[in-house]
Amino acid sequence: MDLRKLEPAGLKRIREKDVGPRDIRWLVQVDVERAALEERWGATEIAHDDFAKWFCFAFSPAEGEAFILLLQVDHPVAGFVLSVTKGLFSPEAAERIVQALDIPGARITRTNSEATP
């Protein structure tokens, strides 16, 4: 995917259930407030897995690509976990995703070491 096309207008909210857990990997931690995401992108979804209950926002910026922002409901930490599909698994894509979210002050605080060159 051409990262230059990652713009707010190109992001499409999708259902969390449409993002297969086997298709995504943790990429970065994003310091962003849930309230700011909800104001810009609408209400969170609640997802459940074997480990926890999660607030989540899922997006598809292009055919075949997706990313999801997750925050544990019962034990929230600072920021959301950003997990992405294979085509978005890079620090450059993470930066573009955070920009495309269009939330003032949102920033990456931690990056998966497997994604760094």
Backbone as XML, in Angstrom:
<?xml version="1.0"?>
<chain id="A" units="angstrom">
  <residue number="1" name="MET">
    <atom name="N" x="0.839" y="-1.178" z="0.000"/>
    <atom name="CA" x="0.000" y="0.000" z="0.000"/>
    <atom name="C" x="0.882" y="1.238" z="0.000"/>
  </residue>
  <residue number="2" name="ASP">
    <atom name="N" x="0.490" y="2.221" z="-0.737"/>
    <atom name="CA" x="1.201" y="3.488" z="-0.791"/>
    <atom name="C" x="0.884" y="4.277" z="0.476"/>
  </residue>
  <residue number="3" name="LEU">
    <atom name="N" x="1.875" y="4.454" z="1.348"/>
    <atom name="CA" x="1.645" y="5.120" z="2.625"/>
    <atom name="C" x="1.209" y="6.574" z="2.464"/>
  </residue>
  <residue number="4" name="ARG">
    <atom name="N" x="1.500" y="7.167" z="1.340"/>
    <atom name="CA" x="1.070" y="8.551" z="1.106"/>
    <atom name="C" x="-0.446" y="8.661" z="1.059"/>
  </residue>
  <residue number="5" name="LYS">
    <atom name="N" x="-1.122" y="7.538" z="0.817"/>
    <atom name="CA" x="-2.586" y="7.550" z="0.734"/>
    <atom name="C" x="-3.258" y="7.399" z="2.089"/>
  </residue>
  <residue number="6" name="LEU">
    <atom name="N" x="-2.471" y="7.272" z="3.147"/>
    <atom name="CA" x="-3.043" y="7.175" z="4.484"/>
    <atom name="C" x="-3.449" y="8.571" z="4.957"/>
  </residue>
  <residue number="7" name="GLU">
    <atom name="N" x="-4.671" y="8.933" z="4.702"/>
    <atom name="CA" x="-5.224" y="10.233" z="5.047"/>
    <atom name="C" x="-6.517" y="10.001" z="5.828"/>
  </residue>
  <residue number="8" name="PRO">
    <atom name="N" x="-6.936" y="10.955" z="6.664"/>
    <atom name="CA" x="-8.185" y="10.784" z="7.402"/>
    <atom name="C" x="-9.371" y="10.455" z="6.499"/>
  </residue>
  <residue number="9" name="ALA">
    <atom name="N" x="-9.447" y="11.100" z="5.345"/>
    <atom name="CA" x="-10.575" y="10.859" z="4.439"/>
    <atom name="C" x="-10.558" y="9.446" z="3.862"/>
  </residue>
  <residue number="10" name="GLY">
    <atom name="N" x="-9.385" y="8.809" z="3.849"/>
    <atom name="CA" x="-9.276" y="7.470" z="3.304"/>
    <atom name="C" x="-9.504" y="6.360" z="4.318"/>
  </residue>
  <residue number="11" name="LEU">
    <atom name="N" x="-9.616" y="6.722" z="5.593"/>
    <atom name="CA" x="-9.849" y="5.712" z="6.617"/>
    <atom name="C" x="-11.327" y="5.377" z="6.690"/>
  </residue>
  <residue number="12" name="LYS">
    <atom name="N" x="-11.594" y="4.096" z="6.804"/>
    <atom name="CA" x="-12.967" y="3.634" z="6.916"/>
    <atom name="C" x="-13.083" y="2.798" z="8.181"/>
  </residue>
  <residue number="13" name="ARG">
    <atom name="N" x="-13.991" y="3.164" z="9.079"/>
    <atom name="CA" x="-14.228" y="2.343" z="10.269"/>
    <atom name="C" x="-14.840" y="1.027" z="9.831"/>
  </residue>
  <residue number="14" name="ILE">
    <atom name="N" x="-14.351" y="-0.038" z="10.405"/>
    <atom name="CA" x="-14.907" y="-1.360" z="10.165"/>
    <atom name="C" x="-15.203" y="-2.007" z="11.509"/>
  </residue>
  <residue number="15" name="ARG">
    <atom name="N" x="-15.924" y="-3.097" z="11.490"/>
    <atom name="CA" x="-16.209" y="-3.805" z="12.732"/>
    <atom name="C" x="-14.972" y="-4.547" z="13.193"/>
  </residue>
  <residue number="16" name="GLU">
    <atom name="N" x="-14.772" y="-4.560" z="14.481"/>
    <atom name="CA" x="-13.635" y="-5.281" z="15.063"/>
    <atom name="C" x="-13.652" y="-6.737" z="14.628"/>
  </residue>
  <residue number="17" name="LYS">
    <atom name="N" x="-14.824" y="-7.319" z="14.498"/>
    <atom name="CA" x="-14.957" y="-8.733" z="14.104"/>
    <atom name="C" x="-14.469" y="-8.983" z="12.683"/>
  </residue>
  <residue number="18" name="ASP">
    <atom name="N" x="-14.352" y="-7.924" z="11.883"/>
    <atom name="CA" x="-13.875" y="-8.069" z="10.507"/>
    <atom name="C" x="-12.353" y="-8.106" z="10.415"/>
  </residue>
  <residue number="19" name="VAL">
    <atom name="N" x="-11.677" y="-7.926" z="11.546"/>
    <atom name="CA" x="-10.215" y="-8.000" z="11.589"/>
    <atom name="C" x="-9.860" y="-9.292" z="12.313"/>
  </residue>
  <residue number="20" name="GLY">
    <atom name="N" x="-9.331" y="-10.253" z="11.559"/>
    <atom name="CA" x="-8.980" y="-11.542" z="12.149"/>
    <atom name="C" x="-7.762" y="-11.440" z="13.044"/>
  </residue>
  <residue number="21" name="PRO">
    <atom name="N" x="-7.835" y="-11.986" z="14.269"/>
    <atom name="CA" x="-6.693" y="-11.879" z="15.182"/>
    <atom name="C" x="-5.407" y="-12.510" z="14.631"/>
  </residue>
  <residue number="22" name="ARG">
    <atom name="N" x="-5.529" y="-13.449" z="13.750"/>
    <atom name="CA" x="-4.334" y="-14.075" z="13.169"/>
    <atom name="C" x="-3.728" y="-13.234" z="12.055"/>
  </residue>
  <residue number="23" name="ASP">
    <atom name="N" x="-4.480" y="-12.249" z="11.595"/>
    <atom name="CA" x="-4.012" y="-11.410" z="10.491"/>
    <atom name="C" x="-3.232" y="-10.190" z="10.954"/>
  </residue>
  <residue number="24" name="ILE">
    <atom name="N" x="-3.221" y="-9.916" z="12.264"/>
    <atom name="CA" x="-2.609" y="-8.683" z="12.747"/>
    <atom name="C" x="-1.500" y="-8.950" z="13.760"/>
  </residue>
  <residue number="25" name="ARG">
    <atom name="N" x="-0.615" y="-7.961" z="13.874"/>
    <atom name="CA" x="0.490" y="-8.001" z="14.851"/>
    <atom name="C" x="0.587" y="-6.666" z="15.544"/>
  </residue>
  <residue number="26" name="TRP">
    <atom name="N" x="1.006" y="-6.724" z="16.811"/>
    <atom name="CA" x="1.231" y="-5.503" z="17.573"/>
    <atom name="C" x="2.383" y="-4.742" z="16.936"/>
  </residue>
  <residue number="27" name="LEU">
    <atom name="N" x="2.162" y="-3.445" z="16.701"/>
    <atom name="CA" x="3.191" y="-2.615" z="16.082"/>
    <atom name="C" x="3.707" y="-1.539" z="17.038"/>
  </residue>
  <residue number="28" name="VAL">
    <atom name="N" x="2.819" y="-0.729" z="17.594"/>
    <atom name="CA" x="3.239" y="0.359" z="18.472"/>
    <atom name="C" x="2.209" y="0.593" z="19.575"/>
  </residue>
  <residue number="29" name="GLN">
    <atom name="N" x="2.652" y="1.349" z="20.565"/>
    <atom name="CA" x="1.755" y="1.893" z="21.589"/>
    <atom name="C" x="1.546" y="3.352" z="21.217"/>
  </residue>
  <residue number="30" name="VAL">
    <atom name="N" x="0.297" y="3.801" z="21.243"/>
    <atom name="CA" x="-0.038" y="5.162" z="20.853"/>
    <atom name="C" x="-0.631" y="5.901" z="22.049"/>
  </residue>
  <residue number="31" name="ASP">
    <atom name="N" x="-0.022" y="7.015" z="22.399"/>
    <atom name="CA" x="-0.535" y="7.868" z="23.460"/>
    <atom name="C" x="-1.632" y="8.731" z="22.857"/>
  </residue>
  <residue number="32" name="VAL">
    <atom name="N" x="-2.878" y="8.349" z="23.138"/>
    <atom name="CA" x="-4.044" y="9.080" z="22.643"/>
    <atom name="C" x="-5.200" y="8.786" z="23.598"/>
  </residue>
  <residue number="33" name="GLU">
    <atom name="N" x="-5.996" y="9.782" z="23.859"/>
    <atom name="CA" x="-7.117" y="9.637" z="24.782"/>
    <atom name="C" x="-8.310" y="8.973" z="24.086"/>
  </residue>
  <residue number="34" name="ARG">
    <atom name="N" x="-8.966" y="8.085" z="24.815"/>
    <atom name="CA" x="-10.155" y="7.426" z="24.286"/>
    <atom name="C" x="-11.216" y="8.462" z="23.919"/>
  </residue>
  <residue number="35" name="ALA">
    <atom name="N" x="-11.406" y="9.464" z="24.756"/>
    <atom name="CA" x="-12.416" y="10.488" z="24.484"/>
    <atom name="C" x="-12.131" y="11.230" z="23.175"/>
  </residue>
  <residue number="36" name="ALA">
    <atom name="N" x="-10.871" y="11.493" z="22.894"/>
    <atom name="CA" x="-10.508" y="12.174" z="21.649"/>
    <atom name="C" x="-10.799" y="11.286" z="20.439"/>
  </residue>
  <residue number="37" name="LEU">
    <atom name="N" x="-10.497" y="9.996" z="20.566"/>
    <atom name="CA" x="-10.818" y="9.068" z="19.475"/>
    <atom name="C" x="-12.323" y="8.984" z="19.250"/>
  </residue>
  <residue number="38" name="GLU">
    <atom name="N" x="-13.081" y="8.919" z="20.336"/>
    <atom name="CA" x="-14.542" y="8.834" z="20.204"/>
    <atom name="C" x="-15.122" y="10.114" z="19.594"/>
  </residue>
  <residue number="39" name="GLU">
    <atom name="N" x="-14.576" y="11.247" z="19.968"/>
    <atom name="CA" x="-15.065" y="12.510" z="19.407"/>
    <atom name="C" x="-14.829" y="12.564" z="17.901"/>
  </residue>
  <residue number="40" name="ARG">
    <atom name="N" x="-13.676" y="12.088" z="17.471"/>
    <atom name="CA" x="-13.320" y="12.140" z="16.040"/>
    <atom name="C" x="-13.911" y="10.986" z="15.237"/>
  </residue>
  <residue number="41" name="TRP">
    <atom name="N" x="-13.938" y="9.772" z="15.826"/>
    <atom name="CA" x="-14.272" y="8.575" z="15.059"/>
    <atom name="C" x="-15.521" y="7.822" z="15.514"/>
  </residue>
  <residue number="42" name="GLY">
    <atom name="N" x="-16.198" y="8.294" z="16.563"/>
    <atom name="CA" x="-17.410" y="7.627" z="17.032"/>
    <atom name="C" x="-17.122" y="6.694" z="18.197"/>
  </residue>
  <residue number="43" name="ALA">
    <atom name="N" x="-18.145" y="6.060" z="18.668"/>
    <atom name="CA" x="-18.065" y="5.211" z="19.865"/>
    <atom name="C" x="-17.138" y="4.017" z="19.670"/>
  </residue>
  <residue number="44" name="THR">
    <atom name="N" x="-16.515" y="3.616" z="20.783"/>
    <atom name="CA" x="-15.679" y="2.414" z="20.751"/>
    <atom name="C" x="-16.561" y="1.190" z="20.645"/>
  </residue>
  <residue number="45" name="GLU">
    <atom name="N" x="-15.965" y="0.121" z="20.176"/>
    <atom name="CA" x="-16.580" y="-1.199" z="20.265"/>
    <atom name="C" x="-15.975" y="-1.868" z="21.488"/>
  </residue>
  <residue number="46" name="ILE">
    <atom name="N" x="-16.650" y="-2.861" z="22.000"/>
    <atom name="CA" x="-16.097" y="-3.681" z="23.070"/>
    <atom name="C" x="-15.863" y="-5.072" z="22.490"/>
  </residue>
  <residue number="47" name="ALA">
    <atom name="N" x="-14.646" y="-5.547" z="22.636"/>
    <atom name="CA" x="-14.284" y="-6.884" z="22.150"/>
    <atom name="C" x="-13.827" y="-7.728" z="23.334"/>
  </residue>
  <residue number="48" name="HIS">
    <atom name="N" x="-13.957" y="-9.028" z="23.192"/>
    <atom name="CA" x="-13.530" y="-9.969" z="24.229"/>
    <atom name="C" x="-12.627" y="-11.009" z="23.591"/>
  </residue>
  <residue number="49" name="ASP">
    <atom name="N" x="-11.580" y="-11.393" z="24.310"/>
    <atom name="CA" x="-10.782" y="-12.542" z="23.888"/>
    <atom name="C" x="-10.495" y="-13.382" z="25.126"/>
  </residue>
  <residue number="50" name="ASP">
    <atom name="N" x="-9.598" y="-14.348" z="25.000"/>
    <atom name="CA" x="-9.297" y="-15.232" z="26.124"/>
    <atom name="C" x="-8.613" y="-14.516" z="27.277"/>
  </residue>
  <residue number="51" name="PHE">
    <atom name="N" x="-8.075" y="-13.342" z="27.034"/>
    <atom name="CA" x="-7.292" y="-12.646" z="28.033"/>
    <atom name="C" x="-8.012" y="-11.482" z="28.703"/>
  </residue>
  <residue number="52" name="ALA">
    <atom name="N" x="-8.840" y="-10.769" z="27.948"/>
    <atom name="CA" x="-9.401" y="-9.540" z="28.494"/>
    <atom name="C" x="-10.593" y="-9.051" z="27.680"/>
  </residue>
  <residue number="53" name="LYS">
    <atom name="N" x="-11.131" y="-7.952" z="28.171"/>
    <atom name="CA" x="-12.170" y="-7.192" z="27.496"/>
    <atom name="C" x="-11.485" y="-5.911" z="27.014"/>
  </residue>
  <residue number="54" name="TRP">
    <atom name="N" x="-11.759" y="-5.486" z="25.771"/>
    <atom name="CA" x="-11.020" y="-4.392" z="25.142"/>
    <atom name="C" x="-11.946" y="-3.331" z="24.572"/>
  </residue>
  <residue number="55" name="PHE">
    <atom name="N" x="-11.545" y="-2.052" z="24.729"/>
    <atom name="CA" x="-12.117" y="-0.981" z="23.929"/>
    <atom name="C" x="-11.384" y="-1.050" z="22.596"/>
  </residue>
  <residue number="56" name="CYS">
    <atom name="N" x="-12.091" y="-0.915" z="21.498"/>
    <atom name="CA" x="-11.372" y="-0.980" z="20.223"/>
    <atom name="C" x="-11.994" y="-0.100" z="19.146"/>
  </residue>
  <residue number="57" name="PHE">
    <atom name="N" x="-11.106" y="0.304" z="18.256"/>
    <atom name="CA" x="-11.440" y="1.039" z="17.043"/>
    <atom name="C" x="-10.748" y="0.302" z="15.915"/>
  </residue>
  <residue number="58" name="ALA">
    <atom name="N" x="-11.491" y="-0.166" z="14.925"/>
    <atom name="CA" x="-10.903" y="-0.875" z="13.787"/>
    <atom name="C" x="-11.110" y="-0.046" z="12.513"/>
  </residue>
  <residue number="59" name="PHE">
    <atom name="N" x="-10.110" y="-0.065" z="11.650"/>
    <atom name="CA" x="-10.132" y="0.720" z="10.418"/>
    <atom name="C" x="-9.573" y="-0.100" z="9.265"/>
  </residue>
  <residue number="60" name="SER">
    <atom name="N" x="-10.003" y="0.261" z="8.069"/>
    <atom name="CA" x="-9.414" y="-0.279" z="6.853"/>
    <atom name="C" x="-9.028" y="0.892" z="5.958"/>
  </residue>
  <residue number="61" name="PRO">
    <atom name="N" x="-7.716" y="1.107" z="5.781"/>
    <atom name="CA" x="-7.285" y="2.216" z="4.923"/>
    <atom name="C" x="-7.224" y="1.848" z="3.437"/>
  </residue>
  <residue number="62" name="ALA">
    <atom name="N" x="-7.262" y="0.547" z="3.139"/>
    <atom name="CA" x="-7.180" y="0.090" z="1.751"/>
    <atom name="C" x="-7.641" y="-1.362" z="1.683"/>
  </residue>
  <residue number="63" name="GLU">
    <atom name="N" x="-7.993" y="-1.792" z="0.505"/>
    <atom name="CA" x="-8.412" y="-3.182" z="0.308"/>
    <atom name="C" x="-7.337" y="-4.144" z="0.809"/>
  </residue>
  <residue number="64" name="GLY">
    <atom name="N" x="-7.723" y="-5.057" z="1.677"/>
    <atom name="CA" x="-6.789" y="-6.058" z="2.184"/>
    <atom name="C" x="-5.947" y="-5.626" z="3.361"/>
  </residue>
  <residue number="65" name="GLU">
    <atom name="N" x="-6.054" y="-4.380" z="3.783"/>
    <atom name="CA" x="-5.287" y="-3.882" z="4.921"/>
    <atom name="C" x="-6.225" y="-3.423" z="6.028"/>
  </residue>
  <residue number="66" name="ALA">
    <atom name="N" x="-5.762" y="-3.543" z="7.258"/>
    <atom name="CA" x="-6.563" y="-3.103" z="8.401"/>
    <atom name="C" x="-5.645" y="-2.812" z="9.572"/>
  </residue>
  <residue number="67" name="PHE">
    <atom name="N" x="-6.160" y="-2.007" z="10.485"/>
    <atom name="CA" x="-5.482" y="-1.820" z="11.759"/>
    <atom name="C" x="-6.523" y="-1.631" z="12.836"/>
  </residue>
  <residue number="68" name="ILE">
    <atom name="N" x="-6.101" y="-1.897" z="14.058"/>
    <atom name="CA" x="-7.009" y="-1.826" z="15.187"/>
    <atom name="C" x="-6.291" y="-1.204" z="16.374"/>
  </residue>
  <residue number="69" name="LEU">
    <atom name="N" x="-6.980" y="-0.338" z="17.055"/>
    <atom name="CA" x="-6.488" y="0.278" z="18.287"/>
    <atom name="C" x="-7.210" y="-0.385" z="19.453"/>
  </residue>
  <residue number="70" name="LEU">
    <atom name="N" x="-6.449" y="-0.869" z="20.433"/>
    <atom name="CA" x="-7.014" y="-1.615" z="21.560"/>
    <atom name="C" x="-6.558" y="-1.028" z="22.890"/>
  </residue>
  <residue number="71" name="LEU">
    <atom name="N" x="-7.484" y="-1.002" z="23.845"/>
    <atom name="CA" x="-7.185" y="-0.571" z="25.205"/>
    <atom name="C" x="-7.948" y="-1.493" z="26.143"/>
  </residue>
  <residue number="72" name="GLN">
    <atom name="N" x="-7.238" y="-2.124" z="27.061"/>
    <atom name="CA" x="-7.874" y="-3.050" z="27.984"/>
    <atom name="C" x="-8.867" y="-2.295" z="28.870"/>
  </residue>
  <residue number="73" name="VAL">
    <atom name="N" x="-10.077" y="-2.828" z="28.990"/>
    <atom name="CA" x="-11.146" y="-2.171" z="29.739"/>
    <atom name="C" x="-10.858" y="-2.172" z="31.237"/>
  </residue>
  <residue number="74" name="ASP">
    <atom name="N" x="-10.527" y="-3.317" z="31.794"/>
    <atom name="CA" x="-10.399" y="-3.453" z="33.240"/>
    <atom name="C" x="-9.069" y="-2.968" z="33.802"/>
  </residue>
  <residue number="75" name="HIS">
    <atom name="N" x="-8.030" y="-2.935" z="32.989"/>
    <atom name="CA" x="-6.706" y="-2.502" z="33.444"/>
    <atom name="C" x="-6.078" y="-1.588" z="32.401"/>
  </residue>
  <residue number="76" name="PRO">
    <atom name="N" x="-6.690" y="-0.424" z="32.174"/>
    <atom name="CA" x="-6.153" y="0.456" z="31.127"/>
    <atom name="C" x="-4.771" y="0.992" z="31.491"/>
  </residue>
  <residue number="77" name="VAL">
    <atom name="N" x="-3.945" y="1.082" z="30.489"/>
    <atom name="CA" x="-2.618" y="1.676" z="30.628"/>
    <atom name="C" x="-2.610" y="2.962" z="29.815"/>
  </residue>
  <residue number="78" name="ALA">
    <atom name="N" x="-1.518" y="3.648" z="29.823"/>
    <atom name="CA" x="-1.426" y="4.886" z="29.050"/>
    <atom name="C" x="-1.387" y="4.565" z="27.564"/>
  </residue>
  <residue number="79" name="GLY">
    <atom name="N" x="-2.414" y="4.914" z="26.855"/>
    <atom name="CA" x="-2.438" y="4.757" z="25.413"/>
    <atom name="C" x="-3.032" y="3.456" z="24.929"/>
  </residue>
  <residue number="80" name="PHE">
    <atom name="N" x="-3.178" y="3.388" z="23.623"/>
    <atom name="CA" x="-3.754" y="2.242" z="22.932"/>
    <atom name="C" x="-2.657" y="1.423" z="22.267"/>
  </residue>
  <residue number="81" name="VAL">
    <atom name="N" x="-2.890" y="0.146" z="22.147"/>
    <atom name="CA" x="-2.037" y="-0.749" z="21.365"/>
    <atom name="C" x="-2.534" y="-0.656" z="19.925"/>
  </residue>
  <residue number="82" name="LEU">
    <atom name="N" x="-1.628" y="-0.455" z="18.988"/>
    <atom name="CA" x="-1.955" y="-0.433" z="17.570"/>
    <atom name="C" x="-1.437" y="-1.716" z="16.954"/>
  </residue>
  <residue number="83" name="SER">
    <atom name="N" x="-2.354" y="-2.533" z="16.437"/>
    <atom name="CA" x="-1.992" y="-3.764" z="15.735"/>
    <atom name="C" x="-2.417" y="-3.619" z="14.288"/>
  </residue>
  <residue number="84" name="VAL">
    <atom name="N" x="-1.617" y="-4.181" z="13.375"/>
    <atom name="CA" x="-1.809" y="-3.943" z="11.948"/>
    <atom name="C" x="-1.677" y="-5.237" z="11.143"/>
  </residue>
  <residue number="85" name="THR">
    <atom name="N" x="-2.175" y="-5.195" z="9.917"/>
    <atom name="CA" x="-1.964" y="-6.290" z="8.982"/>
    <atom name="C" x="-0.546" y="-6.189" z="8.402"/>
  </residue>
  <residue number="86" name="LYS">
    <atom name="N" x="-0.123" y="-7.232" z="7.730"/>
    <atom name="CA" x="1.266" y="-7.349" z="7.260"/>
    <atom name="C" x="1.736" y="-6.156" z="6.426"/>
  </residue>
  <residue number="87" name="GLY">
    <atom name="N" x="0.901" y="-5.660" z="5.553"/>
    <atom name="CA" x="1.298" y="-4.556" z="4.679"/>
    <atom name="C" x="1.526" y="-3.236" z="5.402"/>
  </residue>
  <residue number="88" name="LEU">
    <atom name="N" x="1.084" y="-3.145" z="6.651"/>
    <atom name="CA" x="1.251" y="-1.918" z="7.438"/>
    <atom name="C" x="2.262" y="-2.091" z="8.565"/>
  </residue>
  <residue number="89" name="PHE">
    <atom name="N" x="2.971" y="-3.204" z="8.582"/>
    <atom name="CA" x="3.881" y="-3.495" z="9.693"/>
    <atom name="C" x="5.245" y="-2.837" z="9.482"/>
  </residue>
  <residue number="90" name="SER">
    <atom name="N" x="5.297" y="-1.537" z="9.773"/>
    <atom name="CA" x="6.562" y="-0.799" z="9.702"/>
    <atom name="C" x="6.422" y="0.469" z="10.545"/>
  </residue>
  <residue number="91" name="PRO">
    <atom name="N" x="7.545" y="0.993" z="11.037"/>
    <atom name="CA" x="7.481" y="2.250" z="11.780"/>
    <atom name="C" x="6.932" y="3.400" z="10.938"/>
  </residue>
  <residue number="92" name="GLU">
    <atom name="N" x="7.246" y="3.400" z="9.643"/>
    <atom name="CA" x="6.750" y="4.457" z="8.768"/>
    <atom name="C" x="5.229" y="4.404" z="8.663"/>
  </residue>
  <residue number="93" name="ALA">
    <atom name="N" x="4.677" y="3.210" z="8.534"/>
    <atom name="CA" x="3.221" y="3.067" z="8.470"/>
    <atom name="C" x="2.590" y="3.499" z="9.783"/>
  </residue>
  <residue number="94" name="ALA">
    <atom name="N" x="3.218" y="3.158" z="10.892"/>
    <atom name="CA" x="2.682" y="3.565" z="12.198"/>
    <atom name="C" x="2.595" y="5.085" z="12.295"/>
  </residue>
  <residue number="95" name="GLU">
    <atom name="N" x="3.643" y="5.770" z="11.871"/>
    <atom name="CA" x="3.634" y="7.239" z="11.890"/>
    <atom name="C" x="2.510" y="7.788" z="11.027"/>
  </residue>
  <residue number="96" name="ARG">
    <atom name="N" x="2.330" y="7.230" z="9.846"/>
    <atom name="CA" x="1.272" y="7.698" z="8.939"/>
    <atom name="C" x="-0.110" y="7.405" z="9.505"/>
  </residue>
  <residue number="97" name="ILE">
    <atom name="N" x="-0.266" y="6.257" z="10.154"/>
    <atom name="CA" x="-1.552" y="5.919" z="10.771"/>
    <atom name="C" x="-1.891" y="6.930" z="11.858"/>
  </residue>
  <residue number="98" name="VAL">
    <atom name="N" x="-0.921" y="7.235" z="12.716"/>
    <atom name="CA" x="-1.167" y="8.197" z="13.804"/>
    <atom name="C" x="-1.532" y="9.558" z="13.220"/>
  </residue>
  <residue number="99" name="GLN">
    <atom name="N" x="-0.862" y="9.971" z="12.153"/>
    <atom name="CA" x="-1.208" y="11.236" z="11.495"/>
    <atom name="C" x="-2.627" y="11.178" z="10.918"/>
  </residue>
  <residue number="100" name="ALA">
    <atom name="N" x="-2.958" y="10.054" z="10.279"/>
    <atom name="CA" x="-4.269" y="9.907" z="9.638"/>
    <atom name="C" x="-5.414" y="9.859" z="10.647"/>
  </residue>
  <residue number="101" name="LEU">
    <atom name="N" x="-5.130" y="9.465" z="11.883"/>
    <atom name="CA" x="-6.182" y="9.465" z="12.909"/>
    <atom name="C" x="-6.697" y="10.877" z="13.167"/>
  </residue>
  <residue number="102" name="ASP">
    <atom name="N" x="-5.856" y="11.871" z="12.874"/>
    <atom name="CA" x="-6.256" y="13.268" z="12.952"/>
    <atom name="C" x="-6.658" y="13.680" z="14.374"/>
  </residue>
  <residue number="103" name="ILE">
    <atom name="N" x="-5.839" y="13.257" z="15.357"/>
    <atom name="CA" x="-6.061" y="13.595" z="16.761"/>
    <atom name="C" x="-4.868" y="14.435" z="17.233"/>
  </residue>
  <residue number="104" name="PRO">
    <atom name="N" x="-5.075" y="15.711" z="17.532"/>
    <atom name="CA" x="-3.968" y="16.536" z="18.008"/>
    <atom name="C" x="-3.312" y="15.917" z="19.250"/>
  </residue>
  <residue number="105" name="GLY">
    <atom name="N" x="-1.997" y="15.869" z="19.245"/>
    <atom name="CA" x="-1.243" y="15.353" z="20.381"/>
    <atom name="C" x="-1.032" y="13.859" z="20.390"/>
  </residue>
  <residue number="106" name="ALA">
    <atom name="N" x="-1.682" y="13.106" z="19.513"/>
    <atom name="CA" x="-1.471" y="11.652" z="19.466"/>
    <atom name="C" x="-0.031" y="11.380" z="19.041"/>
  </residue>
  <residue number="107" name="ARG">
    <atom name="N" x="0.610" y="10.435" z="19.747"/>
    <atom name="CA" x="2.009" y="10.150" z="19.417"/>
    <atom name="C" x="2.348" y="8.712" z="19.779"/>
  </residue>
  <residue number="108" name="ILE">
    <atom name="N" x="3.356" y="8.196" z="19.125"/>
    <atom name="CA" x="3.853" y="6.844" z="19.385"/>
    <atom name="C" x="4.789" y="6.891" z="20.587"/>
  </residue>
  <residue number="109" name="THR">
    <atom name="N" x="4.582" y="5.971" z="21.529"/>
    <atom name="CA" x="5.430" y="5.946" z="22.721"/>
    <atom name="C" x="6.303" y="4.701" z="22.797"/>
  </residue>
  <residue number="110" name="ARG">
    <atom name="N" x="5.964" y="3.668" z="22.066"/>
    <atom name="CA" x="6.752" y="2.432" z="22.101"/>
    <atom name="C" x="6.542" y="1.676" z="20.798"/>
  </residue>
  <residue number="111" name="THR">
    <atom name="N" x="7.611" y="1.107" z="20.252"/>
    <atom name="CA" x="7.553" y="0.387" z="18.986"/>
    <atom name="C" x="8.030" y="-1.044" z="19.168"/>
  </residue>
  <residue number="112" name="ASN">
    <atom name="N" x="7.353" y="-1.969" z="18.522"/>
    <atom name="CA" x="7.747" y="-3.372" z="18.526"/>
    <atom name="C" x="9.137" y="-3.471" z="17.905"/>
  </residue>
  <residue number="113" name="SER">
    <atom name="N" x="10.084" y="-4.088" z="18.614"/>
    <atom name="CA" x="11.467" y="-4.173" z="18.130"/>
    <atom name="C" x="11.570" y="-4.966" z="16.819"/>
  </residue>
  <residue number="114" name="GLU">
    <atom name="N" x="10.621" y="-5.824" z="16.541"/>
    <atom name="CA" x="10.639" y="-6.584" z="15.285"/>
    <atom name="C" x="10.310" y="-5.703" z="14.081"/>
  </residue>
  <residue number="115" name="ALA">
    <atom name="N" x="9.757" y="-4.534" z="14.320"/>
    <atom name="CA" x="9.377" y="-3.630" z="13.224"/>
    <atom name="C" x="10.473" y="-2.637" z="12.897"/>
  </residue>
  <residue number="116" name="THR">
    <atom name="N" x="11.468" y="-2.520" z="13.766"/>
    <atom name="CA" x="12.523" y="-1.549" z="13.511"/>
    <atom name="C" x="13.597" y="-2.180" z="12.633"/>
  </residue>
  <residue number="117" name="PRO">
    <atom name="N" x="14.141" y="-1.386" z="11.698"/>
    <atom name="CA" x="15.163" y="-1.939" z="10.773"/>
    <atom name="C" x="16.465" y="-2.276" z="11.463"/>
  </residue>
</chain>
